[in-house]
mmCIF file of C-alpha atoms in Angstrom:
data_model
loop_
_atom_site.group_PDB
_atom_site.id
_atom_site.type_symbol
_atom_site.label_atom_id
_atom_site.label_comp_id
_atom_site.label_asym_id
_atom_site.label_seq_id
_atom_site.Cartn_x
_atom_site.Cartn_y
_atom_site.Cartn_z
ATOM 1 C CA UNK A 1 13.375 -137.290 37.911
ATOM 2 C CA UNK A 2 14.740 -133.827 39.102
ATOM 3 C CA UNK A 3 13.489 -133.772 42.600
ATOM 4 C CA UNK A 4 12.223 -130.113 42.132
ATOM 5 C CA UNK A 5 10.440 -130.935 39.152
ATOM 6 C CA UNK A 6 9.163 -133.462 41.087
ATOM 7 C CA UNK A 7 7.427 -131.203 43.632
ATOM 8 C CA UNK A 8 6.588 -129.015 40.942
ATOM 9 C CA UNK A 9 4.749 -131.789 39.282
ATOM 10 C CA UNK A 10 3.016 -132.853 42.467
ATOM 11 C CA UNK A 11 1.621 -129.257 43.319
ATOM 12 C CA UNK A 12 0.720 -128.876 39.658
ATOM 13 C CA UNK A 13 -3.191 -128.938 40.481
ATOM 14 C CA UNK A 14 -2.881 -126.138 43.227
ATOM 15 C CA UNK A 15 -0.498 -123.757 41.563
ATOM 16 C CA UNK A 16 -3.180 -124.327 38.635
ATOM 17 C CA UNK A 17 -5.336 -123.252 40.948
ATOM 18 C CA UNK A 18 -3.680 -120.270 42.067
ATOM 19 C CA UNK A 19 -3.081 -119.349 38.253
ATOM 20 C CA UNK A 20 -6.738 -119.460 37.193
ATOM 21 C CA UNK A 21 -8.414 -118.046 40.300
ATOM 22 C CA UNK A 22 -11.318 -115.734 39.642
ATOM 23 C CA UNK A 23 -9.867 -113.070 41.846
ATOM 24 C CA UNK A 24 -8.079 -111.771 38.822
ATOM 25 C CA UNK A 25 -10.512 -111.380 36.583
ATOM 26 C CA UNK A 26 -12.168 -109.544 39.569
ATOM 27 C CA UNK A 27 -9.411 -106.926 40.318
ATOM 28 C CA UNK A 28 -9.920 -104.475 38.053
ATOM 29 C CA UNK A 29 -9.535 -101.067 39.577
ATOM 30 C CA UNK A 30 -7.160 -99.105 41.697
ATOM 31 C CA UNK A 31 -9.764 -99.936 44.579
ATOM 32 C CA UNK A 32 -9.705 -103.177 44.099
ATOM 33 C CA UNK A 33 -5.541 -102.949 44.302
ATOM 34 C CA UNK A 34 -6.255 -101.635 47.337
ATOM 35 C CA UNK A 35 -8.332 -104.467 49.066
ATOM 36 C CA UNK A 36 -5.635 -106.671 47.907
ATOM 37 C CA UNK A 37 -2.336 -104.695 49.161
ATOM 38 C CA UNK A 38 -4.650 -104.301 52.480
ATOM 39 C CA UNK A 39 -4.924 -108.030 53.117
ATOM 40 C CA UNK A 40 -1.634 -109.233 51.496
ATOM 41 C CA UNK A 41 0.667 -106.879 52.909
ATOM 42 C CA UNK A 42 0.515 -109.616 55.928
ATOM 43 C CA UNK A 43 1.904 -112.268 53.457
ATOM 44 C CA UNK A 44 4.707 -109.575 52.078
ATOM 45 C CA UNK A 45 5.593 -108.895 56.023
ATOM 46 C CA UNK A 46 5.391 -113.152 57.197
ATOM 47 C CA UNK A 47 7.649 -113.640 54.015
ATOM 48 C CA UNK A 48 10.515 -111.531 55.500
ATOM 49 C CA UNK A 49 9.774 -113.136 58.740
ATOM 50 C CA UNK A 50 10.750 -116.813 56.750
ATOM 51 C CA UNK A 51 13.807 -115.145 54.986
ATOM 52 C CA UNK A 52 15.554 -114.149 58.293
ATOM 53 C CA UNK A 53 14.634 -117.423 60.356
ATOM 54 C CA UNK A 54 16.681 -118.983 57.297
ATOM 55 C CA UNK A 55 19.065 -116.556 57.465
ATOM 56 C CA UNK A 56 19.487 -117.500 60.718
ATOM 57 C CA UNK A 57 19.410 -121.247 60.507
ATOM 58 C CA UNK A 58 21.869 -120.896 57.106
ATOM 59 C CA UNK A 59 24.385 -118.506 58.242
ATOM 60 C CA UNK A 60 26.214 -117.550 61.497
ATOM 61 C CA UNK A 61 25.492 -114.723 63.364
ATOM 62 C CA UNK A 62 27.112 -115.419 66.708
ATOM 63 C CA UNK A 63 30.317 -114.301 67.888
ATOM 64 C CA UNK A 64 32.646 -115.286 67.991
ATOM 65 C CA UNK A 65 32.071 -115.621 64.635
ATOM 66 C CA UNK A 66 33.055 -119.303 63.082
ATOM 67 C CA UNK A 67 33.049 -120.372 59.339
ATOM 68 C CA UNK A 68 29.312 -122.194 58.521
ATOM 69 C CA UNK A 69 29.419 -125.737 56.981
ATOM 70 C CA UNK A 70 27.496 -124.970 53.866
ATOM 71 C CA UNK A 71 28.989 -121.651 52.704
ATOM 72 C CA UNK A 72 26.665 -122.328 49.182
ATOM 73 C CA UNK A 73 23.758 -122.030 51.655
ATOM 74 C CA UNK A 74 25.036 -118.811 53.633
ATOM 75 C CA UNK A 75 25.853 -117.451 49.890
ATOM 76 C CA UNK A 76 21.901 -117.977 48.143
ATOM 77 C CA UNK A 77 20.516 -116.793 51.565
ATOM 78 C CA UNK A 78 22.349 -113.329 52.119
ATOM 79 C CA UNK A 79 22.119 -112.824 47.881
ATOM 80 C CA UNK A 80 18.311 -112.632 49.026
ATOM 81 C CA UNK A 81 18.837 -110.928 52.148
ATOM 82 C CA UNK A 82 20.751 -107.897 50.716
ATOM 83 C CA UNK A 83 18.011 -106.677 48.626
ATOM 84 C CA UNK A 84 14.728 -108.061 50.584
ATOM 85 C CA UNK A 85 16.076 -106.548 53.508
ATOM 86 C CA UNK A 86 17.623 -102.981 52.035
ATOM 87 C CA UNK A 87 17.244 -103.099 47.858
ATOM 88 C CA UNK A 88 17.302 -99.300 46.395
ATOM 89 C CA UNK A 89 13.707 -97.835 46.564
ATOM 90 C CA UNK A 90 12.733 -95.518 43.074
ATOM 91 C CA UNK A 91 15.104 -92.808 44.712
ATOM 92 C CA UNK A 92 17.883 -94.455 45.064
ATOM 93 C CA UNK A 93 17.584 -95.182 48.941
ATOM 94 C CA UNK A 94 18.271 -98.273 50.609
ATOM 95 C CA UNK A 95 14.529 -99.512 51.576
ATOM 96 C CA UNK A 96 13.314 -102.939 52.713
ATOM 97 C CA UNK A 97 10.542 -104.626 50.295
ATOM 98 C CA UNK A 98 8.207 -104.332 52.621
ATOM 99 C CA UNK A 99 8.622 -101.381 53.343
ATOM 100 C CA UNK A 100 8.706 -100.121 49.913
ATOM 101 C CA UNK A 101 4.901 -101.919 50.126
ATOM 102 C CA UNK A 102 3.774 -99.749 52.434
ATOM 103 C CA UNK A 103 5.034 -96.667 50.777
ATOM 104 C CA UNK A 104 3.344 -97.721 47.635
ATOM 105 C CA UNK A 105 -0.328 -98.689 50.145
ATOM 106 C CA UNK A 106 0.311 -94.919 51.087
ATOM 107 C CA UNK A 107 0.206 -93.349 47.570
ATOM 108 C CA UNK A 108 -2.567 -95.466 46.454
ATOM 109 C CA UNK A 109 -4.408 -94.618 49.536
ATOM 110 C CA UNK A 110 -4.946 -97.678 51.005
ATOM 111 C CA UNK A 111 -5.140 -98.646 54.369
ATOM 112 C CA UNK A 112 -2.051 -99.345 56.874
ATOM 113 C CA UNK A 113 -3.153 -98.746 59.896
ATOM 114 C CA UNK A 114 -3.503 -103.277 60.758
ATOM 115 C CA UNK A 115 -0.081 -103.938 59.714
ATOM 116 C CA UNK A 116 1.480 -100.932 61.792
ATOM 117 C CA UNK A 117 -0.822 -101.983 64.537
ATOM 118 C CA UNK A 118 0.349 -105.218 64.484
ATOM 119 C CA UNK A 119 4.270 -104.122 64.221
ATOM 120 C CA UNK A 120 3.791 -102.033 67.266
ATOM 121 C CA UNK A 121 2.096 -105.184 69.183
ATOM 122 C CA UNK A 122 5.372 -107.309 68.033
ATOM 123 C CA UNK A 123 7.581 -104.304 69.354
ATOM 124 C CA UNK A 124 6.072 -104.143 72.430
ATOM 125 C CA UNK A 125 6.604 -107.812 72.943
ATOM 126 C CA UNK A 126 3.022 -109.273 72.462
ATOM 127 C CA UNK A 127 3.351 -112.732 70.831
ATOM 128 C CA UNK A 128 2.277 -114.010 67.212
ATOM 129 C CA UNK A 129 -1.040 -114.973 68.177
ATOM 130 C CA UNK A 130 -1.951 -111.771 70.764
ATOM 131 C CA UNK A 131 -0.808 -109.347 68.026
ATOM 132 C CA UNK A 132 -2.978 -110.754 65.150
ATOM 133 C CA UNK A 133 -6.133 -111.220 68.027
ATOM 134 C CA UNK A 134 -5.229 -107.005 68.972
ATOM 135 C CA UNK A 135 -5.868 -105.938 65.199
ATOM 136 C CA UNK A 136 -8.950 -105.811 62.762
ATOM 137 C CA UNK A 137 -8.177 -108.969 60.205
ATOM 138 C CA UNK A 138 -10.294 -110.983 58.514
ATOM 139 C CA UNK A 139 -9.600 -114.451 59.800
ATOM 140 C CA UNK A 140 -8.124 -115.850 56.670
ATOM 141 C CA UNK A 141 -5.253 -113.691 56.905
ATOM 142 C CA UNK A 142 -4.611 -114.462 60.153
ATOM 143 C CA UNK A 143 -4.466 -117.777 59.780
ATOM 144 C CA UNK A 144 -1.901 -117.322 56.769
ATOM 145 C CA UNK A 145 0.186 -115.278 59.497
ATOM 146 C CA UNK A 146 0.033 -118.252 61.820
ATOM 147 C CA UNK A 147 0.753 -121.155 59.432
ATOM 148 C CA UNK A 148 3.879 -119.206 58.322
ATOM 149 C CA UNK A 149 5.010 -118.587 61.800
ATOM 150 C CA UNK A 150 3.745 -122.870 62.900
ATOM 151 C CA UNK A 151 6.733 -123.881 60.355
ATOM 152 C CA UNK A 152 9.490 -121.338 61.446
ATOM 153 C CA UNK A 153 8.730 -122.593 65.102
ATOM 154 C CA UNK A 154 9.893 -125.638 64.264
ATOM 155 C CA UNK A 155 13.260 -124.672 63.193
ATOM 156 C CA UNK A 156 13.857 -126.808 60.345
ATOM 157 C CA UNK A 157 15.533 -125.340 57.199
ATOM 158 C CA UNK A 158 14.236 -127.343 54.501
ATOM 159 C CA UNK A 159 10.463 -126.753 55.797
ATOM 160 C CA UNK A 160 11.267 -123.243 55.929
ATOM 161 C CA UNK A 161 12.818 -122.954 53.065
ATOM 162 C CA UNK A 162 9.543 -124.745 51.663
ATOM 163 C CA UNK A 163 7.054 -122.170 52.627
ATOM 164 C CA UNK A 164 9.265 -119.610 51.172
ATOM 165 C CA UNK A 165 10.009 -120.793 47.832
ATOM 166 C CA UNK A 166 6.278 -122.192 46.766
ATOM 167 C CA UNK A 167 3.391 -120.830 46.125
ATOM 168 C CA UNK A 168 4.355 -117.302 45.412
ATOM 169 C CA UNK A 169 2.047 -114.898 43.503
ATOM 170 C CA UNK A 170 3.834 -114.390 40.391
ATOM 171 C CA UNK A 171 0.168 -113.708 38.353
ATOM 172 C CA UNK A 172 -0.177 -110.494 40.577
ATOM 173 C CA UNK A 173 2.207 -107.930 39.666
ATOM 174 C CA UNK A 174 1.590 -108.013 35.495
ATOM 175 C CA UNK A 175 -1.936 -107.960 36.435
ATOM 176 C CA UNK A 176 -1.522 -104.976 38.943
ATOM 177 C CA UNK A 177 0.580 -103.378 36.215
ATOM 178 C CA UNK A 178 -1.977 -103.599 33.610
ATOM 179 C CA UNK A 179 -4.625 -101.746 35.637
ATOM 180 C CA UNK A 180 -2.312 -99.367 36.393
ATOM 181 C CA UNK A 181 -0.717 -98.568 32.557
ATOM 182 C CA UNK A 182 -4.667 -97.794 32.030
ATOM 183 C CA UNK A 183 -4.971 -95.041 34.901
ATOM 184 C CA UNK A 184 -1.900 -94.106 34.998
ATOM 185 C CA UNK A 185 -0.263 -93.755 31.766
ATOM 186 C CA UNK A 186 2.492 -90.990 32.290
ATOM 187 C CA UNK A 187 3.159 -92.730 35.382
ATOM 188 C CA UNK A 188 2.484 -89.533 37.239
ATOM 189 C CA UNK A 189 0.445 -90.716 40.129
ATOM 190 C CA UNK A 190 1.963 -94.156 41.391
ATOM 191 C CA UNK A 191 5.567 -94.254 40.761
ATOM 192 C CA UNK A 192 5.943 -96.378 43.694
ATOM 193 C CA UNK A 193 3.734 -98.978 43.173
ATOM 194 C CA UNK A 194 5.080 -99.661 39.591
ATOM 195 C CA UNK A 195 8.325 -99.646 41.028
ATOM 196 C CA UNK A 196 7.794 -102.257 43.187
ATOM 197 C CA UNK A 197 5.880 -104.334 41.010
ATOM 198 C CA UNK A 198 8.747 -103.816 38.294
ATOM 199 C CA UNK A 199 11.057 -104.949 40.880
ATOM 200 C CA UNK A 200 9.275 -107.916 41.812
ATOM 201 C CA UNK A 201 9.007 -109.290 38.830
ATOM 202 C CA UNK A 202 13.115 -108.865 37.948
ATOM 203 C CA UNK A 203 14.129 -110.109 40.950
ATOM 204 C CA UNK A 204 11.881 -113.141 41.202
ATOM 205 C CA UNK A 205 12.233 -114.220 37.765
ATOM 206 C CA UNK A 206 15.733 -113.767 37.513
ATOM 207 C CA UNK A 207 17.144 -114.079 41.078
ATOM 208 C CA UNK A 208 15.800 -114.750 44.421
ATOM 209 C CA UNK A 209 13.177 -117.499 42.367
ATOM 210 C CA UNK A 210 16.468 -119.268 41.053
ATOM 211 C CA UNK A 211 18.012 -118.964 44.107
ATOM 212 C CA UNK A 212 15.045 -120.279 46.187
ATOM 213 C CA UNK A 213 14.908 -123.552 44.079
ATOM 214 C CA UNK A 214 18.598 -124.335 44.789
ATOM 215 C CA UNK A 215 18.452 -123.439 48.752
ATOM 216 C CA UNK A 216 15.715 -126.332 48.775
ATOM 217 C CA UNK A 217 17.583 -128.553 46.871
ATOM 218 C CA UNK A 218 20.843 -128.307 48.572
ATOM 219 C CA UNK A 219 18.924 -128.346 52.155
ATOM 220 C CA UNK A 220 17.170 -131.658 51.127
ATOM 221 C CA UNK A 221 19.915 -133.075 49.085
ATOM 222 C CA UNK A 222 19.192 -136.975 48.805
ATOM 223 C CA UNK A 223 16.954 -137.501 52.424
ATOM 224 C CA UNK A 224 13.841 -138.734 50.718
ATOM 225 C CA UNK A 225 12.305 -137.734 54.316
ATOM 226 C CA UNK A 226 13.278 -134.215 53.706
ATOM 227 C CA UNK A 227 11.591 -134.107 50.050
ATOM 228 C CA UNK A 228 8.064 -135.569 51.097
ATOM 229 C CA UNK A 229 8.057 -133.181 53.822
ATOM 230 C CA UNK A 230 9.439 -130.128 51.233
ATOM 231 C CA UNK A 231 6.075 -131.779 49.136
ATOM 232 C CA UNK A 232 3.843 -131.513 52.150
ATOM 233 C CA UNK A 233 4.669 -128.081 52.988
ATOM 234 C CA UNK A 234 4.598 -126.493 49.684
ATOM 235 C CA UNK A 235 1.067 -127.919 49.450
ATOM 236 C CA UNK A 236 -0.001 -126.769 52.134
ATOM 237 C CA UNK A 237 1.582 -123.110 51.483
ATOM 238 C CA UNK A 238 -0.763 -123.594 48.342
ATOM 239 C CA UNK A 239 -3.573 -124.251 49.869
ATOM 240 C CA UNK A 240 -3.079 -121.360 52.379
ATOM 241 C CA UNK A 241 -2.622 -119.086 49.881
ATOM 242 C CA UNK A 242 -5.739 -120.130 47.968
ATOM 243 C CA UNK A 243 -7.876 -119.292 50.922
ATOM 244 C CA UNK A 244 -6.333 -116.139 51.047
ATOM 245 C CA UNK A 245 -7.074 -115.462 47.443
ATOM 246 C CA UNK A 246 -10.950 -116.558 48.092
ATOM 247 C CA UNK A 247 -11.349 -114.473 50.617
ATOM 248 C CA UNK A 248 -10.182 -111.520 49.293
ATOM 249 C CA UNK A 249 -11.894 -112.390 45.706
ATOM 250 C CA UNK A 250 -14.992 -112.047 48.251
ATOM 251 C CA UNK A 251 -14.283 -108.842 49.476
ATOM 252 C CA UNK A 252 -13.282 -107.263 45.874
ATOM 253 C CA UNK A 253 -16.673 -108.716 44.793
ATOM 254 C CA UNK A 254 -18.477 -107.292 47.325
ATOM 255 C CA UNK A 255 -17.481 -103.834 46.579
ATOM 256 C CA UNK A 256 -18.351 -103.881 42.835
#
């Protein structure tokens, strides 16, 4: 058996999970988008945190500069880099994902002052942990935040590479665009959000997802070690994720 159909088979129950969660039959409105892009615009910022520790681990950036081992590796990695890191916004600027998430928080209204708290907290130095205790976050999201940062501490590609590749959301942006074709037909009032979510979706299904699925293989190769600890990770990256989603089902529920 393919050995990534094999952890896809294997995490079948929790991605089923993730697909048939109540949460989106419970966001229905632009203020329910905003709950969610309040909470998970932690996930969208600990996901480029996961892309550059690879990027570091998969390609070198010392000086003097020698050539890396795996050049197929340094290749899938920077492909996602480039437009994670500085993709073309709506206008035709070069804008990082993330930040192109908190432009599109900003036109919906929603709330950024946590995650720019919790940037400035990094800036100034303030570890992981002090950051996320300095800032108003329901617990659930920190813990997502910390789990993310437990596996890039220890600084092993495949595991990595295994919380960045499973479990991703991929429900979320055609239901986000659905709610938003109804209130926003002409596309007058959120260009940016659309954009994104338009964006998301190309680049996932076409690209980075693709690109992911090989960067595992080829870091895992034929170390049966490597592929039950790929297996343990993306399960628990599930399960993570799933207590994010029922917590912020909670909160969307709450304010119906």
């Amino acid at each position: 058996m393919n050995r990534i159909e094999f952890i896809k088979r294997n995490t079948a129950d929790l991605r089923n999970q993730l697909k048939s969660h109540q949460l989106y039959k419970n966001l229905n409105n632009i203020d329910d988008i905003k709950i969610f892009m309040e909470n998970h615009v932690f996930a969208v910022w600990d996901f480029m945190s996961l892309l550059k520790s690879l990027q570091n681990n998969l390609t070198q950036t010392n000086t003097p500069w020698t050539p890396n081992k795996n050049s197929k590796l340094s290749r899938f990695i920077n492909e996602i880099v480039l437009e994670e890191e500085s993709d073309f916004n709506e206008d035709g600027k070069a804008q990082s994902h993330f930040e192109m998430y908190l432009a599109a928080m900003s036109e919906i209204n929603a709330n950024t002052k946590e995650i720019n708290d919790l940037l400035k907290h990094i800036t100034c130095g303030n570890s992981i942990s002090d950051s996320l205790n300095k800032i108003n976050i329901n617990k659930e999201v920190a813990e997502f935040v910390k789990y993310s940062f437990s596996i890039i501490e220890r600084n092993q590609p495949h595991l990595t590479a295994a919380a960045f590749t499973f479990g991703r959301e991929d429900i979320i942006p055609d239901m986000f665009l659905a709610i938003l074709e109804k209130t926003d037909p002409k596309n007058i009032y959120y260009k940016k959000l659309k954009y994104y979510l338009n964006r998301h979706i190309e680049l996932d299904t076409e690209e980075h997802g693709p690109l992911a699925l090989q960067m595992v293989s080829e870091l895992c190769n034929e170390d049966e070690k490597k592929w039950n600890e790929t297996l343990n990770v993306a399960r628990e990256s599930l399960l993570k994720r799933i207590k994010l989603w029922d917590m912020i089902n909670d909160l969307a529920l709450n304010n119906h």
